[in-house]
CSV table of C-alpha atoms in Angstrom, one decimal:
chain,number,residue,atom,x,y,z
A,1,UNK,CA,-39.7,34.2,-36.4
A,2,UNK,CA,-39.1,37.3,-33.9
A,3,UNK,CA,-36.7,39.8,-35.3
A,4,UNK,CA,-35.3,43.1,-33.8
A,5,UNK,CA,-36.4,45.3,-36.2
A,6,UNK,CA,-38.9,48.0,-35.2
A,7,UNK,CA,-37.8,51.7,-35.9
A,8,UNK,CA,-38.6,54.3,-33.4
A,9,UNK,CA,-40.7,56.5,-35.7
A,10,UNK,CA,-44.1,58.3,-35.9
A,11,UNK,CA,-46.4,57.5,-38.8
A,12,UNK,CA,-47.6,59.4,-41.9
A,13,UNK,CA,-45.0,60.7,-44.2
A,14,UNK,CA,-43.3,57.5,-46.0
A,15,UNK,CA,-39.9,58.1,-47.5
A,16,UNK,CA,-37.7,55.5,-49.3
A,17,UNK,CA,-34.1,56.3,-49.1
A,18,UNK,CA,-32.2,53.3,-50.4
A,19,UNK,CA,-33.3,50.4,-48.0
A,20,UNK,CA,-34.6,52.8,-45.4
A,21,UNK,CA,-38.2,53.5,-44.5
A,22,UNK,CA,-39.1,56.4,-42.5
A,23,UNK,CA,-42.7,57.4,-41.4
A,24,UNK,CA,-43.6,60.5,-39.7
A,25,UNK,CA,-46.8,61.9,-38.1
A,26,UNK,CA,-47.7,65.7,-38.2
A,27,UNK,CA,-49.1,65.5,-34.6
A,28,UNK,CA,-45.8,64.0,-33.4
A,29,UNK,CA,-44.1,67.2,-34.3
A,30,UNK,CA,-46.4,69.9,-32.8
A,31,UNK,CA,-44.7,70.3,-29.7
A,32,UNK,CA,-41.2,69.1,-30.5
A,33,UNK,CA,-38.8,71.9,-30.2
A,34,UNK,CA,-35.9,70.5,-28.5
A,35,UNK,CA,-33.7,68.1,-31.0
A,36,UNK,CA,-32.6,66.1,-27.9
A,37,UNK,CA,-36.3,65.1,-27.0
A,38,UNK,CA,-36.6,62.3,-29.6
A,39,UNK,CA,-35.4,60.3,-32.6
A,40,UNK,CA,-37.1,62.2,-35.3
A,41,UNK,CA,-39.8,63.2,-32.9
A,42,UNK,CA,-38.9,61.2,-29.8
A,43,UNK,CA,-41.1,59.7,-27.1
A,44,UNK,CA,-44.2,61.2,-28.3
A,45,UNK,CA,-44.0,59.3,-31.4
A,46,UNK,CA,-45.9,56.1,-32.4
A,47,UNK,CA,-44.3,53.0,-33.9
A,48,UNK,CA,-45.9,52.4,-37.1
A,49,UNK,CA,-43.0,51.5,-39.2
A,50,UNK,CA,-41.4,48.1,-39.4
A,51,UNK,CA,-38.5,46.5,-41.3
A,52,UNK,CA,-39.1,42.7,-41.5
A,53,UNK,CA,-36.3,40.1,-41.2
A,54,UNK,CA,-35.4,37.4,-43.3
A,55,UNK,CA,-34.0,33.7,-43.0
A,56,UNK,CA,-31.1,32.8,-44.6
A,57,UNK,CA,-30.7,29.0,-44.0
A,58,UNK,CA,-30.7,29.1,-40.2
A,59,UNK,CA,-29.5,32.5,-39.8
A,60,UNK,CA,-31.9,35.2,-38.9
A,61,UNK,CA,-31.5,38.8,-40.5
A,62,UNK,CA,-33.0,41.6,-38.9
A,63,UNK,CA,-33.2,45.5,-38.7
A,64,UNK,CA,-32.7,48.2,-41.5
A,65,UNK,CA,-29.6,47.1,-43.6
A,66,UNK,CA,-29.6,43.8,-41.6
A,67,UNK,CA,-27.5,45.6,-38.8
A,68,UNK,CA,-28.2,42.6,-36.4
A,69,UNK,CA,-27.8,39.1,-37.6
A,70,UNK,CA,-29.1,36.2,-35.3
A,71,UNK,CA,-27.7,32.7,-35.8
A,72,UNK,CA,-30.3,30.3,-34.5
A,73,UNK,CA,-28.7,27.1,-36.0
A,74,UNK,CA,-27.9,25.8,-32.3
A,75,UNK,CA,-31.3,26.6,-30.9
A,76,UNK,CA,-33.9,24.1,-29.4
A,77,UNK,CA,-35.6,21.9,-32.0
A,78,UNK,CA,-38.5,19.2,-31.7
A,79,UNK,CA,-42.1,19.3,-32.2
A,80,UNK,CA,-42.7,22.2,-29.9
A,81,UNK,CA,-40.4,25.1,-28.5
A,82,UNK,CA,-40.9,28.5,-26.5
A,83,UNK,CA,-39.0,31.3,-25.6
A,84,UNK,CA,-37.8,31.4,-21.8
A,85,UNK,CA,-39.1,33.8,-19.4
A,86,UNK,CA,-36.7,35.5,-16.8
A,87,UNK,CA,-37.0,34.4,-13.2
A,88,UNK,CA,-36.7,37.9,-12.2
A,89,UNK,CA,-38.3,41.3,-13.3
A,90,UNK,CA,-35.4,41.7,-15.9
A,91,UNK,CA,-36.1,41.6,-19.3
A,92,UNK,CA,-34.1,42.0,-22.6
A,93,UNK,CA,-33.7,45.6,-23.7
A,94,UNK,CA,-36.9,47.2,-25.5
A,95,UNK,CA,-34.7,49.6,-27.6
A,96,UNK,CA,-31.2,50.3,-28.5
A,97,UNK,CA,-29.1,52.3,-30.7
A,98,UNK,CA,-27.1,51.0,-33.6
A,99,UNK,CA,-25.7,52.0,-37.1
A,100,UNK,CA,-28.8,52.9,-39.4
A,101,UNK,CA,-28.1,55.8,-41.9
A,102,UNK,CA,-25.4,57.1,-44.0
A,103,UNK,CA,-25.1,60.8,-44.6
A,104,UNK,CA,-26.8,60.6,-47.9
A,105,UNK,CA,-29.7,58.5,-46.7
A,106,UNK,CA,-30.2,60.7,-43.8
A,107,UNK,CA,-30.1,63.9,-45.9
A,108,UNK,CA,-32.6,62.7,-48.1
A,109,UNK,CA,-35.2,61.5,-45.5
A,110,UNK,CA,-34.9,64.8,-43.3
A,111,UNK,CA,-35.2,66.9,-46.3
A,112,UNK,CA,-38.4,65.2,-47.2
A,113,UNK,CA,-39.6,65.8,-43.7
A,114,UNK,CA,-38.7,69.4,-43.7
A,115,UNK,CA,-40.7,69.9,-47.0
A,116,UNK,CA,-43.9,68.2,-45.6
A,117,UNK,CA,-46.3,69.8,-43.3
A,118,UNK,CA,-45.4,67.4,-40.4
A,119,UNK,CA,-43.0,69.4,-38.3
A,120,UNK,CA,-43.5,72.8,-36.3
A,121,UNK,CA,-41.5,75.7,-37.6
A,122,UNK,CA,-39.4,75.5,-34.3
A,123,UNK,CA,-38.7,71.9,-34.6
A,124,UNK,CA,-37.6,72.2,-38.2
A,125,UNK,CA,-35.3,75.1,-37.1
A,126,UNK,CA,-33.8,73.0,-34.2
A,127,UNK,CA,-33.2,70.0,-36.4
A,128,UNK,CA,-31.8,72.1,-39.4
A,129,UNK,CA,-29.3,73.6,-36.9
A,130,UNK,CA,-28.7,70.1,-35.6
A,131,UNK,CA,-28.0,68.3,-38.7
A,132,UNK,CA,-26.9,71.1,-41.3
A,133,UNK,CA,-25.7,74.2,-39.6
A,134,UNK,CA,-23.1,73.0,-37.3
A,135,UNK,CA,-24.9,72.7,-34.0
A,136,UNK,CA,-23.3,70.3,-33.7
A,137,UNK,CA,-23.3,68.9,-37.3
A,138,UNK,CA,-22.6,70.3,-40.6
A,139,UNK,CA,-24.4,69.3,-43.8
A,140,UNK,CA,-25.2,65.7,-42.4
A,141,UNK,CA,-21.4,64.7,-42.2
A,142,UNK,CA,-21.4,64.1,-45.8
A,143,UNK,CA,-17.8,65.0,-45.9
A,144,UNK,CA,-17.3,61.6,-44.0
A,145,UNK,CA,-19.4,59.5,-46.4
A,146,UNK,CA,-17.9,56.0,-46.1
A,147,UNK,CA,-16.2,56.8,-42.9
A,148,UNK,CA,-18.9,56.2,-40.4
A,149,UNK,CA,-22.6,55.9,-39.7
A,150,UNK,CA,-25.3,57.8,-38.2
A,151,UNK,CA,-26.7,55.7,-35.1
A,152,UNK,CA,-30.4,55.8,-34.5
A,153,UNK,CA,-33.0,54.0,-32.1
A,154,UNK,CA,-34.5,50.5,-33.2
A,155,UNK,CA,-37.2,48.9,-31.0
A,156,UNK,CA,-37.3,45.2,-30.3
A,157,UNK,CA,-40.2,43.5,-32.2
A,158,UNK,CA,-43.1,42.7,-29.7
A,159,UNK,CA,-42.0,45.6,-27.3
A,160,UNK,CA,-43.5,48.7,-29.3
A,161,UNK,CA,-46.0,49.5,-26.6
A,162,UNK,CA,-43.6,48.8,-23.7
A,163,UNK,CA,-43.0,52.2,-22.0
A,164,UNK,CA,-39.3,51.3,-21.8
A,165,UNK,CA,-38.9,51.4,-25.7
A,166,UNK,CA,-39.5,55.3,-25.3
A,167,UNK,CA,-36.3,55.4,-23.6
A,168,UNK,CA,-34.5,55.7,-26.7
A,169,UNK,CA,-35.3,59.2,-27.5
A,170,UNK,CA,-32.1,60.8,-28.7
A,171,UNK,CA,-31.9,62.3,-32.2
A,172,UNK,CA,-29.4,60.3,-34.4
A,173,UNK,CA,-25.8,60.7,-33.7
A,174,UNK,CA,-22.6,60.3,-35.6
A,175,UNK,CA,-19.9,57.7,-34.9
A,176,UNK,CA,-16.8,57.5,-36.8
A,177,UNK,CA,-15.7,54.0,-38.1
A,178,UNK,CA,-13.4,52.4,-35.4
A,179,UNK,CA,-14.6,54.9,-32.8
A,180,UNK,CA,-16.4,53.8,-29.5
A,181,UNK,CA,-20.1,55.1,-29.5
A,182,UNK,CA,-20.9,57.7,-26.6
A,183,UNK,CA,-20.6,56.3,-23.4
A,184,UNK,CA,-23.3,58.5,-21.7
A,185,UNK,CA,-26.0,56.9,-23.8
A,186,UNK,CA,-26.6,53.5,-21.9
A,187,UNK,CA,-28.7,52.0,-24.9
A,188,UNK,CA,-25.9,51.6,-27.4
A,189,UNK,CA,-25.2,48.6,-28.8
A,190,UNK,CA,-22.5,46.3,-27.1
A,191,UNK,CA,-21.4,42.6,-26.8
A,192,UNK,CA,-23.6,42.6,-23.6
A,193,UNK,CA,-26.6,44.1,-25.3
A,194,UNK,CA,-26.2,41.8,-28.2
A,195,UNK,CA,-26.1,38.9,-25.4
A,196,UNK,CA,-29.2,40.3,-24.0
A,197,UNK,CA,-30.9,40.6,-27.4
A,198,UNK,CA,-30.1,37.1,-28.0
A,199,UNK,CA,-31.5,35.9,-24.7
A,200,UNK,CA,-34.9,36.7,-26.4
A,201,UNK,CA,-34.5,34.6,-29.4
A,202,UNK,CA,-33.6,31.5,-27.3
A,203,UNK,CA,-36.1,28.6,-27.8
A,204,UNK,CA,-36.2,25.3,-25.6
A,205,UNK,CA,-38.1,22.3,-26.0
A,206,UNK,CA,-41.7,21.7,-24.5
A,207,UNK,CA,-41.7,20.7,-20.9
A,208,UNK,CA,-44.4,18.1,-21.0
A,209,UNK,CA,-43.1,15.4,-18.7
A,210,UNK,CA,-43.5,11.4,-19.2
A,211,UNK,CA,-45.4,10.0,-16.2
A,212,UNK,CA,-45.8,6.7,-14.9
A,213,UNK,CA,-48.5,5.6,-14.6
A,214,UNK,CA,-49.3,7.7,-17.7
A,215,UNK,CA,-52.3,10.0,-17.8
A,216,UNK,CA,-54.3,8.3,-15.1
A,217,UNK,CA,-52.8,7.5,-11.9
A,218,UNK,CA,-54.4,6.3,-8.5
A,219,UNK,CA,-54.9,8.1,-5.3
A,220,UNK,CA,-51.9,7.6,-2.8
A,221,UNK,CA,-49.9,5.8,-5.7
A,222,UNK,CA,-46.4,7.6,-6.2
A,223,UNK,CA,-46.4,8.8,-9.7
A,224,UNK,CA,-42.9,8.9,-11.5
A,225,UNK,CA,-42.1,11.8,-13.7
A,226,UNK,CA,-39.0,12.5,-16.1
A,227,UNK,CA,-38.2,14.3,-19.3
A,228,UNK,CA,-36.5,13.2,-22.5
A,229,UNK,CA,-32.9,14.1,-21.6
A,230,UNK,CA,-32.1,13.8,-25.5
A,231,UNK,CA,-34.1,17.0,-26.1
A,232,UNK,CA,-32.9,18.7,-23.0
A,233,UNK,CA,-29.5,19.8,-23.9
A,234,UNK,CA,-27.8,23.2,-23.9
A,235,UNK,CA,-29.0,25.6,-26.7
A,236,UNK,CA,-27.3,28.8,-27.8
A,237,UNK,CA,-28.0,32.0,-30.2
A,238,UNK,CA,-25.4,34.2,-31.6
A,239,UNK,CA,-26.2,37.8,-32.3
A,240,UNK,CA,-23.7,40.0,-34.3
A,241,UNK,CA,-23.2,43.4,-35.9
A,242,UNK,CA,-21.0,42.8,-39.0
A,243,UNK,CA,-20.6,46.7,-39.5
A,244,UNK,CA,-18.8,46.8,-36.1
A,245,UNK,CA,-17.3,43.4,-35.9
A,246,UNK,CA,-19.2,42.8,-32.6
A,247,UNK,CA,-20.6,39.2,-31.6
A,248,UNK,CA,-22.1,37.5,-28.6
A,249,UNK,CA,-23.4,34.1,-28.0
A,250,UNK,CA,-26.0,33.4,-25.3
A,251,UNK,CA,-26.3,29.9,-24.0
A,252,UNK,CA,-29.0,28.2,-22.0
A,253,UNK,CA,-28.3,25.1,-20.0
A,254,UNK,CA,-31.2,23.3,-18.0
A,255,UNK,CA,-30.6,22.8,-14.5
A,256,UNK,CA,-33.8,21.9,-12.7
A,257,UNK,CA,-37.5,20.7,-13.3
A,258,UNK,CA,-40.3,22.2,-11.1
A,259,UNK,CA,-43.4,20.0,-10.8
A,260,UNK,CA,-46.6,21.7,-9.6
A,261,UNK,CA,-49.4,19.0,-9.0
A,262,UNK,CA,-52.4,21.6,-9.8
A,263,UNK,CA,-53.9,20.7,-6.2
A,264,UNK,CA,-53.2,21.1,-2.7
A,265,UNK,CA,-54.1,17.6,-2.2
A,266,UNK,CA,-50.8,16.3,-3.3
A,267,UNK,CA,-47.4,15.8,-2.3
A,268,UNK,CA,-44.4,16.1,-4.5
A,269,UNK,CA,-40.8,14.2,-4.7
A,270,UNK,CA,-38.6,15.9,-3.4
A,271,UNK,CA,-40.9,17.9,-1.2
A,272,UNK,CA,-39.9,21.1,-2.8
A,273,UNK,CA,-41.1,19.9,-6.2
A,274,UNK,CA,-37.6,21.1,-7.5
A,275,UNK,CA,-36.0,18.0,-9.4
A,276,UNK,CA,-32.6,18.8,-9.9
A,277,UNK,CA,-30.5,17.5,-12.8
A,278,UNK,CA,-28.2,14.7,-12.1
A,279,UNK,CA,-25.9,12.9,-14.4
A,280,UNK,CA,-27.5,14.6,-17.3
A,281,UNK,CA,-31.0,13.4,-16.3
A,282,UNK,CA,-34.1,15.2,-15.5
A,283,UNK,CA,-35.9,12.7,-13.2
A,284,UNK,CA,-35.8,8.9,-13.9
A,285,UNK,CA,-37.7,6.9,-16.0
A,286,UNK,CA,-39.8,4.2,-14.1
A,287,UNK,CA,-39.1,0.6,-14.6
A,288,UNK,CA,-40.5,-2.6,-13.9
A,289,UNK,CA,-39.7,-3.6,-10.1
A,290,UNK,CA,-39.7,0.1,-8.7
A,291,UNK,CA,-43.3,0.1,-7.5
A,292,UNK,CA,-42.3,0.3,-3.6
A,293,UNK,CA,-39.5,3.1,-4.3
A,294,UNK,CA,-40.0,6.7,-3.8
A,295,UNK,CA,-39.4,8.4,-7.3
A,296,UNK,CA,-36.6,10.9,-7.2
A,297,UNK,CA,-38.9,13.1,-9.2
A,298,UNK,CA,-42.7,12.8,-9.1
A,299,UNK,CA,-45.9,13.3,-7.3
A,300,UNK,CA,-48.5,11.4,-5.1
A,301,UNK,CA,-52.3,12.6,-5.3
A,302,UNK,CA,-53.9,12.4,-2.1
A,303,UNK,CA,-57.5,12.9,-3.5
A,304,UNK,CA,-59.4,11.8,-6.6
A,305,UNK,CA,-60.0,14.3,-9.5
A,306,UNK,CA,-63.4,13.2,-9.7
A,307,UNK,CA,-65.0,13.8,-13.2
A,308,UNK,CA,-62.3,16.0,-14.2
A,309,UNK,CA,-58.6,16.2,-14.1
A,310,UNK,CA,-55.7,18.0,-12.2
A,311,UNK,CA,-53.6,20.5,-14.3
A,312,UNK,CA,-50.1,19.4,-13.6
A,313,UNK,CA,-47.5,22.0,-14.7
A,314,UNK,CA,-43.7,21.1,-15.3
A,315,UNK,CA,-41.2,24.0,-15.6
A,316,UNK,CA,-37.8,23.8,-16.5
A,317,UNK,CA,-35.2,26.4,-15.1
A,318,UNK,CA,-32.4,27.2,-17.6
A,319,UNK,CA,-29.1,28.8,-16.7
A,320,UNK,CA,-28.2,31.6,-19.1
A,321,UNK,CA,-24.6,32.8,-19.9
A,322,UNK,CA,-23.0,34.4,-22.5
A,323,UNK,CA,-19.5,34.9,-24.2
A,324,UNK,CA,-18.3,37.6,-26.9
A,325,UNK,CA,-15.6,37.7,-29.5
A,326,UNK,CA,-14.0,40.5,-27.5
A,327,UNK,CA,-13.4,38.1,-24.3
A,328,UNK,CA,-16.3,39.7,-22.3
A,329,UNK,CA,-19.0,37.4,-21.0
A,330,UNK,CA,-21.0,36.7,-17.7
A,331,UNK,CA,-24.2,35.5,-16.6
A,332,UNK,CA,-27.9,36.6,-17.3
A,333,UNK,CA,-30.8,36.0,-15.3
A,334,UNK,CA,-32.2,32.3,-15.4
A,335,UNK,CA,-35.0,31.5,-17.7
A,336,UNK,CA,-38.0,29.3,-17.3
A,337,UNK,CA,-40.3,27.5,-19.8
A,338,UNK,CA,-43.2,25.5,-18.6
A,339,UNK,CA,-46.0,23.5,-20.1
A,340,UNK,CA,-49.3,22.1,-18.5
A,341,UNK,CA,-50.8,18.7,-18.9
A,342,UNK,CA,-54.0,16.9,-17.5
A,343,UNK,CA,-53.7,14.1,-15.0
A,344,UNK,CA,-56.7,12.1,-14.1
A,345,UNK,CA,-56.6,10.7,-10.6
A,346,UNK,CA,-59.0,7.8,-9.6
A,347,UNK,CA,-59.8,6.1,-6.3
A,348,UNK,CA,-58.2,2.7,-5.7
A,349,UNK,CA,-61.3,0.2,-5.8
A,350,UNK,CA,-61.2,-2.2,-3.1
A,351,UNK,CA,-62.8,-5.6,-3.6
A,352,UNK,CA,-64.5,-7.2,-0.6
A,353,UNK,CA,-64.7,-10.9,-0.3
């Protein structure tokens, strides 16, 4: 199961502090002299450290200290499911900031880094001033133990090589319990960002359609297409940060089916190939006596597939929306999920008498 867990960290010096794991590379620190340029090394770091999520019944936990919890109990099921892809260029966030360290944990990790050969003297001095010497923090805020957290960067699993993952390049920053995180850092976790992360966890049923005639059809014969509406119903995933009392639910509802015949020698019903969902149905099952009717959703092939087959693609569009425990909500870009299937088209054999 996917889990939003990757840490934005270089690799080499591994330090265990409680449930934390920090990896740092000497090369990543060679030119780091500005503490604002990266989280323990910043955008020049590699992403070599991961914290795997776990399953508790249908609830997925992820992130160090399980900062984000995904409830997937209302997700799509069936023999085959997949994630939706945005119909636009938008994607869920590649990285974000959320609570990660207590003062003692961060102190232990950073002192191990400073004792290693990894950082340059300039970077070590800058970060010691930043975390210890009051510029702006003093002694890792240990006087605030239990009264807040150090927030740090997470990288969404599977997005480690995405350039957008390097946008979260701030050093860890402190947020008192009950306070709002900094407003000048766009990647801080929020209900809307939780909804966006939940978007990536949405799973919907396979879109292989029922056809009549099934598998093999005839030239110029309308072929009916429909989906099992029992499987195609709204699904949702809830993402929450228990530490902050934040929660958001992302909901996906099927709205249409797009038929792509796999050849230009075909016509679709309707002509656009876009079958709208009506009365809870996607297309209409063929029944005896409808041979002379035009299917509300389907295709007619104009040429035989010869010794092969045509690759028909059926793609369902899902409307995506979200709500949250604080009352905020709205729409996210529509998602699509499609599947291919082979269709054999034969010539109608005429009999001369």
